[in-house]
């Protein structure tokens, strides 16, 4: 194995429902670029780190309960993360990670916020019966506008699929975090 393993990923998502809050089919796109590297310390342990930029763009003519979604939710999110990966089995790893997140909204600066997330996760690689990631930790979410309350507390996410004989039999996708809202009077909420 190489001592340094760089990695990169580009994602493009046009799902019609990105959150549970907006229960409507709306045109949008989400683009993500990730660059990082792992430095192997041993056969089972590595230091890891990455930077990520995500861009959310909503169609300009999309509205939800009177709110212009492009004006309220078009945003850029930058994340810098660092930590360590511990490989338990060929298919299972535990990753202890710290992330600094910066959210900026083009037309809605009342939503601008900075976050620190300490949320280790268990990752199941393809080839295992269970594939995906389960994560739990702590997040400090600080809006830049002082009149808006922040959040400090537990966060979690689970995205797991059960594979039997190379076919997916079941999938679990759940989370507890602070997403951004379309509502100009309540720019974020605890989900």
PDB file of N, CA, C and O in Angstrom, residues 16-72:
ATOM      1  N   UNK A  16     -35.507  16.001  -6.479  1.00  0.00           N
ATOM      2  CA  UNK A  16     -36.547  17.004  -6.321  1.00  0.00           C
ATOM      3  C   UNK A  16     -36.827  17.333  -4.860  1.00  0.00           C
ATOM      4  O   UNK A  16     -37.377  18.371  -4.567  1.00  0.00           O
ATOM      5  N   UNK A  17     -36.468  16.444  -3.931  1.00  0.00           N
ATOM      6  CA  UNK A  17     -36.683  16.722  -2.505  1.00  0.00           C
ATOM      7  C   UNK A  17     -35.365  16.555  -1.770  1.00  0.00           C
ATOM      8  O   UNK A  17     -34.905  15.450  -1.562  1.00  0.00           O
ATOM      9  N   UNK A  18     -34.773  17.658  -1.371  1.00  0.00           N
ATOM     10  CA  UNK A  18     -33.516  17.610  -0.623  1.00  0.00           C
ATOM     11  C   UNK A  18     -33.756  17.583   0.882  1.00  0.00           C
ATOM     12  O   UNK A  18     -32.909  17.151   1.632  1.00  0.00           O
ATOM     13  N   UNK A  19     -34.910  18.107   1.321  1.00  0.00           N
ATOM     14  CA  UNK A  19     -35.204  18.144   2.749  1.00  0.00           C
ATOM     15  C   UNK A  19     -36.622  17.632   2.986  1.00  0.00           C
ATOM     16  O   UNK A  19     -37.436  17.556   2.073  1.00  0.00           O
ATOM     17  N   UNK A  20     -36.912  17.308   4.225  1.00  0.00           N
ATOM     18  CA  UNK A  20     -38.266  16.905   4.587  1.00  0.00           C
ATOM     19  C   UNK A  20     -39.202  18.103   4.666  1.00  0.00           C
ATOM     20  O   UNK A  20     -40.415  17.958   4.607  1.00  0.00           O
ATOM     21  N   UNK A  21     -38.655  19.295   4.805  1.00  0.00           N
ATOM     22  CA  UNK A  21     -39.462  20.497   4.991  1.00  0.00           C
ATOM     23  C   UNK A  21     -40.216  20.889   3.721  1.00  0.00           C
ATOM     24  O   UNK A  21     -41.388  21.263   3.777  1.00  0.00           O
ATOM     25  N   UNK A  22     -39.578  20.826   2.570  1.00  0.00           N
ATOM     26  CA  UNK A  22     -40.199  21.252   1.319  1.00  0.00           C
ATOM     27  C   UNK A  22     -40.832  20.028   0.663  1.00  0.00           C
ATOM     28  O   UNK A  22     -40.154  19.212   0.053  1.00  0.00           O
ATOM     29  N   UNK A  23     -42.135  19.932   0.817  1.00  0.00           N
ATOM     30  CA  UNK A  23     -42.864  18.776   0.311  1.00  0.00           C
ATOM     31  C   UNK A  23     -43.471  19.121  -1.051  1.00  0.00           C
ATOM     32  O   UNK A  23     -44.688  19.198  -1.208  1.00  0.00           O
ATOM     33  N   UNK A  24     -42.613  19.377  -2.021  1.00  0.00           N
ATOM     34  CA  UNK A  24     -43.056  19.727  -3.371  1.00  0.00           C
ATOM     35  C   UNK A  24     -41.940  19.374  -4.348  1.00  0.00           C
ATOM     36  O   UNK A  24     -40.770  19.295  -3.975  1.00  0.00           O
ATOM     37  N   UNK A  25     -42.328  19.173  -5.603  1.00  0.00           N
ATOM     38  CA  UNK A  25     -41.336  18.930  -6.655  1.00  0.00           C
ATOM     39  C   UNK A  25     -40.834  20.281  -7.136  1.00  0.00           C
ATOM     40  O   UNK A  25     -41.596  21.051  -7.709  1.00  0.00           O
ATOM     41  N   UNK A  26     -39.578  20.561  -6.872  1.00  0.00           N
ATOM     42  CA  UNK A  26     -38.981  21.834  -7.277  1.00  0.00           C
ATOM     43  C   UNK A  26     -37.661  21.564  -7.983  1.00  0.00           C
ATOM     44  O   UNK A  26     -36.926  20.649  -7.622  1.00  0.00           O
ATOM     45  N   UNK A  27     -37.369  22.363  -8.991  1.00  0.00           N
ATOM     46  CA  UNK A  27     -36.131  22.183  -9.745  1.00  0.00           C
ATOM     47  C   UNK A  27     -34.976  22.818  -8.982  1.00  0.00           C
ATOM     48  O   UNK A  27     -35.057  23.963  -8.537  1.00  0.00           O
ATOM     49  N   UNK A  28     -33.903  22.050  -8.855  1.00  0.00           N
ATOM     50  CA  UNK A  28     -32.718  22.488  -8.111  1.00  0.00           C
ATOM     51  C   UNK A  28     -31.540  21.628  -8.529  1.00  0.00           C
ATOM     52  O   UNK A  28     -31.715  20.564  -9.116  1.00  0.00           O
ATOM     53  N   UNK A  29     -30.343  22.090  -8.221  1.00  0.00           N
ATOM     54  CA  UNK A  29     -29.158  21.270  -8.447  1.00  0.00           C
ATOM     55  C   UNK A  29     -28.179  21.497  -7.306  1.00  0.00           C
ATOM     56  O   UNK A  29     -28.092  22.582  -6.748  1.00  0.00           O
ATOM     57  N   UNK A  30     -27.480  20.431  -6.958  1.00  0.00           N
ATOM     58  CA  UNK A  30     -26.484  20.472  -5.889  1.00  0.00           C
ATOM     59  C   UNK A  30     -25.206  19.850  -6.436  1.00  0.00           C
ATOM     60  O   UNK A  30     -25.202  18.700  -6.857  1.00  0.00           O
ATOM     61  N   UNK A  31     -24.132  20.626  -6.441  1.00  0.00           N
ATOM     62  CA  UNK A  31     -22.838  20.181  -6.949  1.00  0.00           C
ATOM     63  C   UNK A  31     -21.846  20.143  -5.790  1.00  0.00           C
ATOM     64  O   UNK A  31     -21.784  21.082  -4.997  1.00  0.00           O
ATOM     65  N   UNK A  32     -21.068  19.062  -5.705  1.00  0.00           N
ATOM     66  CA  UNK A  32     -20.094  18.902  -4.633  1.00  0.00           C
ATOM     67  C   UNK A  32     -18.755  18.479  -5.220  1.00  0.00           C
ATOM     68  O   UNK A  32     -18.700  17.580  -6.057  1.00  0.00           O
ATOM     69  N   UNK A  33     -17.684  19.125  -4.754  1.00  0.00           N
ATOM     70  CA  UNK A  33     -16.318  18.763  -5.141  1.00  0.00           C
ATOM     71  C   UNK A  33     -15.539  18.505  -3.849  1.00  0.00           C
ATOM     72  O   UNK A  33     -15.541  19.333  -2.937  1.00  0.00           O
ATOM     73  N   UNK A  34     -14.877  17.344  -3.779  1.00  0.00           N
ATOM     74  CA  UNK A  34     -14.100  16.964  -2.601  1.00  0.00           C
ATOM     75  C   UNK A  34     -12.691  16.586  -3.024  1.00  0.00           C
ATOM     76  O   UNK A  34     -12.509  15.828  -3.973  1.00  0.00           O
ATOM     77  N   UNK A  35     -11.689  17.103  -2.309  1.00  0.00           N
ATOM     78  CA  UNK A  35     -10.285  16.750  -2.513  1.00  0.00           C
ATOM     79  C   UNK A  35      -9.686  16.401  -1.158  1.00  0.00           C
ATOM     80  O   UNK A  35      -9.903  17.118  -0.180  1.00  0.00           O
ATOM     81  N   UNK A  36      -8.945  15.280  -1.105  1.00  0.00           N
ATOM     82  CA  UNK A  36      -8.370  14.898   0.173  1.00  0.00           C
ATOM     83  C   UNK A  36      -7.259  13.890   0.020  1.00  0.00           C
ATOM     84  O   UNK A  36      -6.857  13.537  -1.092  1.00  0.00           O
ATOM     85  N   UNK A  37      -6.790  13.425   1.157  1.00  0.00           N
ATOM     86  CA  UNK A  37      -5.717  12.435   1.167  1.00  0.00           C
ATOM     87  C   UNK A  37      -5.743  11.666   2.481  1.00  0.00           C
ATOM     88  O   UNK A  37      -6.225  12.171   3.495  1.00  0.00           O
ATOM     89  N   UNK A  38      -5.219  10.449   2.416  1.00  0.00           N
ATOM     90  CA  UNK A  38      -4.993   9.640   3.604  1.00  0.00           C
ATOM     91  C   UNK A  38      -3.509   9.328   3.681  1.00  0.00           C
ATOM     92  O   UNK A  38      -2.885   9.030   2.666  1.00  0.00           O
ATOM     93  N   UNK A  39      -2.954   9.394   4.871  1.00  0.00           N
ATOM     94  CA  UNK A  39      -1.557   9.049   5.108  1.00  0.00           C
ATOM     95  C   UNK A  39      -1.546   7.809   5.999  1.00  0.00           C
ATOM     96  O   UNK A  39      -1.981   7.864   7.151  1.00  0.00           O
ATOM     97  N   UNK A  40      -1.075   6.699   5.458  1.00  0.00           N
ATOM     98  CA  UNK A  40      -1.067   5.439   6.197  1.00  0.00           C
ATOM     99  C   UNK A  40      -0.007   5.474   7.290  1.00  0.00           C
ATOM    100  O   UNK A  40       1.156   5.789   7.038  1.00  0.00           O
ATOM    101  N   UNK A  41      -0.424   5.177   8.514  1.00  0.00           N
ATOM    102  CA  UNK A  41       0.512   5.061   9.629  1.00  0.00           C
ATOM    103  C   UNK A  41       0.877   3.609   9.886  1.00  0.00           C
ATOM    104  O   UNK A  41       1.951   3.310  10.385  1.00  0.00           O
ATOM    105  N   UNK A  42      -0.077   2.730   9.559  1.00  0.00           N
ATOM    106  CA  UNK A  42       0.138   1.283   9.666  1.00  0.00           C
ATOM    107  C   UNK A  42      -0.837   0.616   8.699  1.00  0.00           C
ATOM    108  O   UNK A  42      -1.554   1.301   7.975  1.00  0.00           O
ATOM    109  N   UNK A  43      -0.888  -0.693   8.714  1.00  0.00           N
ATOM    110  CA  UNK A  43      -1.804  -1.407   7.814  1.00  0.00           C
ATOM    111  C   UNK A  43      -3.268  -1.119   8.142  1.00  0.00           C
ATOM    112  O   UNK A  43      -4.126  -1.211   7.287  1.00  0.00           O
ATOM    113  N   UNK A  44      -3.554  -0.732   9.396  1.00  0.00           N
ATOM    114  CA  UNK A  44      -4.942  -0.518   9.804  1.00  0.00           C
ATOM    115  C   UNK A  44      -5.261   0.911  10.217  1.00  0.00           C
ATOM    116  O   UNK A  44      -6.423   1.221  10.462  1.00  0.00           O
ATOM    117  N   UNK A  45      -4.279   1.780  10.293  1.00  0.00           N
ATOM    118  CA  UNK A  45      -4.498   3.133  10.786  1.00  0.00           C
ATOM    119  C   UNK A  45      -3.964   4.157   9.795  1.00  0.00           C
ATOM    120  O   UNK A  45      -2.879   3.984   9.243  1.00  0.00           O
ATOM    121  N   UNK A  46      -4.760   5.224   9.583  1.00  0.00           N
ATOM    122  CA  UNK A  46      -4.333   6.295   8.669  1.00  0.00           C
ATOM    123  C   UNK A  46      -4.866   7.627   9.169  1.00  0.00           C
ATOM    124  O   UNK A  46      -5.929   7.701   9.793  1.00  0.00           O
ATOM    125  N   UNK A  47      -4.102   8.668   8.908  1.00  0.00           N
ATOM    126  CA  UNK A  47      -4.597  10.030   9.099  1.00  0.00           C
ATOM    127  C   UNK A  47      -5.325  10.422   7.823  1.00  0.00           C
ATOM    128  O   UNK A  47      -4.900  10.057   6.724  1.00  0.00           O
ATOM    129  N   UNK A  48      -6.419  11.156   7.951  1.00  0.00           N
ATOM    130  CA  UNK A  48      -7.186  11.540   6.773  1.00  0.00           C
ATOM    131  C   UNK A  48      -7.611  13.000   6.877  1.00  0.00           C
ATOM    132  O   UNK A  48      -7.747  13.537   7.977  1.00  0.00           O
ATOM    133  N   UNK A  49      -7.803  13.610   5.742  1.00  0.00           N
ATOM    134  CA  UNK A  49      -8.274  14.989   5.707  1.00  0.00           C
ATOM    135  C   UNK A  49      -8.793  15.332   4.330  1.00  0.00           C
ATOM    136  O   UNK A  49      -8.394  14.715   3.338  1.00  0.00           O
ATOM    137  N   UNK A  50      -9.701  16.284   4.269  1.00  0.00           N
ATOM    138  CA  UNK A  50     -10.236  16.702   2.984  1.00  0.00           C
ATOM    139  C   UNK A  50     -10.823  18.093   3.079  1.00  0.00           C
ATOM    140  O   UNK A  50     -11.082  18.609   4.164  1.00  0.00           O
ATOM    141  N   UNK A  51     -10.997  18.704   1.929  1.00  0.00           N
ATOM    142  CA  UNK A  51     -11.739  19.948   1.794  1.00  0.00           C
ATOM    143  C   UNK A  51     -12.868  19.674   0.809  1.00  0.00           C
ATOM    144  O   UNK A  51     -12.729  18.866  -0.103  1.00  0.00           O
ATOM    145  N   UNK A  52     -13.981  20.352   1.028  1.00  0.00           N
ATOM    146  CA  UNK A  52     -15.147  20.127   0.170  1.00  0.00           C
ATOM    147  C   UNK A  52     -15.861  21.452  -0.066  1.00  0.00           C
ATOM    148  O   UNK A  52     -15.969  22.272   0.841  1.00  0.00           O
ATOM    149  N   UNK A  53     -16.343  21.630  -1.286  1.00  0.00           N
ATOM    150  CA  UNK A  53     -17.192  22.777  -1.619  1.00  0.00           C
ATOM    151  C   UNK A  53     -18.473  22.245  -2.231  1.00  0.00           C
ATOM    152  O   UNK A  53     -18.441  21.440  -3.154  1.00  0.00           O
ATOM    153  N   UNK A  54     -19.601  22.684  -1.683  1.00  0.00           N
ATOM    154  CA  UNK A  54     -20.914  22.286  -2.187  1.00  0.00           C
ATOM    155  C   UNK A  54     -21.676  23.545  -2.575  1.00  0.00           C
ATOM    156  O   UNK A  54     -21.661  24.536  -1.846  1.00  0.00           O
ATOM    157  N   UNK A  55     -22.330  23.477  -3.708  1.00  0.00           N
ATOM    158  CA  UNK A  55     -23.094  24.616  -4.230  1.00  0.00           C
ATOM    159  C   UNK A  55     -24.532  24.164  -4.455  1.00  0.00           C
ATOM    160  O   UNK A  55     -24.773  23.170  -5.128  1.00  0.00           O
ATOM    161  N   UNK A  56     -25.492  24.894  -3.872  1.00  0.00           N
ATOM    162  CA  UNK A  56     -26.917  24.610  -4.057  1.00  0.00           C
ATOM    163  C   UNK A  56     -27.526  25.735  -4.876  1.00  0.00           C
ATOM    164  O   UNK A  56     -27.403  26.907  -4.517  1.00  0.00           O
ATOM    165  N   UNK A  57     -28.180  25.371  -5.975  1.00  0.00           N
ATOM    166  CA  UNK A  57     -28.820  26.354  -6.851  1.00  0.00           C
ATOM    167  C   UNK A  57     -30.249  25.894  -7.111  1.00  0.00           C
ATOM    168  O   UNK A  57     -30.468  24.782  -7.604  1.00  0.00           O
ATOM    169  N   UNK A  58     -31.204  26.739  -6.781  1.00  0.00           N
ATOM    170  CA  UNK A  58     -32.619  26.459  -6.988  1.00  0.00           C
ATOM    171  C   UNK A  58     -33.080  27.254  -8.206  1.00  0.00           C
ATOM    172  O   UNK A  58     -32.629  28.379  -8.443  1.00  0.00           O
ATOM    173  N   UNK A  59     -33.983  26.694  -8.987  1.00  0.00           N
ATOM    174  CA  UNK A  59     -34.497  27.386 -10.174  1.00  0.00           C
ATOM    175  C   UNK A  59     -35.134  28.709  -9.758  1.00  0.00           C
ATOM    176  O   UNK A  59     -35.815  28.795  -8.739  1.00  0.00           O
ATOM    177  N   UNK A  60     -34.905  29.752 -10.556  1.00  0.00           N
ATOM    178  CA  UNK A  60     -35.336  31.102 -10.166  1.00  0.00           C
ATOM    179  C   UNK A  60     -36.841  31.278 -10.113  1.00  0.00           C
ATOM    180  O   UNK A  60     -37.333  32.165  -9.440  1.00  0.00           O
ATOM    181  N   UNK A  61     -37.591  30.436 -10.780  1.00  0.00           N
ATOM    182  CA  UNK A  61     -39.048  30.591 -10.766  1.00  0.00           C
ATOM    183  C   UNK A  61     -39.737  29.625  -9.803  1.00  0.00           C
ATOM    184  O   UNK A  61     -40.956  29.468  -9.839  1.00  0.00           O
ATOM    185  N   UNK A  62     -38.977  28.987  -8.909  1.00  0.00           N
ATOM    186  CA  UNK A  62     -39.557  28.048  -7.948  1.00  0.00           C
ATOM    187  C   UNK A  62     -39.910  28.767  -6.645  1.00  0.00           C
ATOM    188  O   UNK A  62     -39.082  29.460  -6.059  1.00  0.00           O
ATOM    189  N   UNK A  63     -41.176  28.601  -6.217  1.00  0.00           N
ATOM    190  CA  UNK A  63     -41.660  29.199  -4.979  1.00  0.00           C
ATOM    191  C   UNK A  63     -42.298  28.116  -4.119  1.00  0.00           C
ATOM    192  O   UNK A  63     -42.812  27.125  -4.631  1.00  0.00           O
ATOM    193  N   UNK A  64     -42.264  28.335  -2.804  1.00  0.00           N
ATOM    194  CA  UNK A  64     -42.895  27.418  -1.874  1.00  0.00           C
ATOM    195  C   UNK A  64     -43.509  28.243  -0.759  1.00  0.00           C
ATOM    196  O   UNK A  64     -42.795  28.970  -0.053  1.00  0.00           O
ATOM    197  N   UNK A  65     -44.833  28.186  -0.610  1.00  0.00           N
ATOM    198  CA  UNK A  65     -45.574  28.994   0.361  1.00  0.00           C
ATOM    199  C   UNK A  65     -45.157  30.459   0.313  1.00  0.00           C
ATOM    200  O   UNK A  65     -44.924  31.097   1.338  1.00  0.00           O
ATOM    201  N   UNK A  66     -45.026  30.993  -0.890  1.00  0.00           N
ATOM    202  CA  UNK A  66     -44.718  32.406  -1.080  1.00  0.00           C
ATOM    203  C   UNK A  66     -43.250  32.772  -1.014  1.00  0.00           C
ATOM    204  O   UNK A  66     -42.883  33.916  -1.261  1.00  0.00           O
ATOM    205  N   UNK A  67     -42.387  31.843  -0.694  1.00  0.00           N
ATOM    206  CA  UNK A  67     -40.952  32.125  -0.608  1.00  0.00           C
ATOM    207  C   UNK A  67     -40.277  31.775  -1.929  1.00  0.00           C
ATOM    208  O   UNK A  67     -40.508  30.698  -2.484  1.00  0.00           O
ATOM    209  N   UNK A  68     -39.436  32.676  -2.411  1.00  0.00           N
ATOM    210  CA  UNK A  68     -38.621  32.429  -3.601  1.00  0.00           C
ATOM    211  C   UNK A  68     -37.449  31.552  -3.167  1.00  0.00           C
ATOM    212  O   UNK A  68     -36.549  32.001  -2.452  1.00  0.00           O
ATOM    213  N   UNK A  69     -37.458  30.276  -3.571  1.00  0.00           N
ATOM    214  CA  UNK A  69     -36.456  29.325  -3.084  1.00  0.00           C
ATOM    215  C   UNK A  69     -35.047  29.689  -3.514  1.00  0.00           C
ATOM    216  O   UNK A  69     -34.090  29.483  -2.764  1.00  0.00           O
ATOM    217  N   UNK A  70     -34.892  30.243  -4.717  1.00  0.00           N
ATOM    218  CA  UNK A  70     -33.566  30.651  -5.164  1.00  0.00           C
ATOM    219  C   UNK A  70     -33.025  31.776  -4.282  1.00  0.00           C
ATOM    220  O   UNK A  70     -31.876  31.757  -3.854  1.00  0.00           O
ATOM    221  N   UNK A  71     -33.871  32.743  -3.993  1.00  0.00           N
ATOM    222  CA  UNK A  71     -33.449  33.875  -3.161  1.00  0.00           C
ATOM    223  C   UNK A  71     -33.136  33.438  -1.736  1.00  0.00           C
ATOM    224  O   UNK A  71     -32.202  33.931  -1.114  1.00  0.00           O
ATOM    225  N   UNK A  72     -33.918  32.499  -1.211  1.00  0.00           N
ATOM    226  CA  UNK A  72     -33.739  32.080   0.178  1.00  0.00           C
ATOM    227  C   UNK A  72     -32.637  31.033   0.363  1.00  0.00           C
ATOM    228  O   UNK A  72     -31.952  31.034   1.381  1.00  0.00           O
TER     229      UNK A  72
END
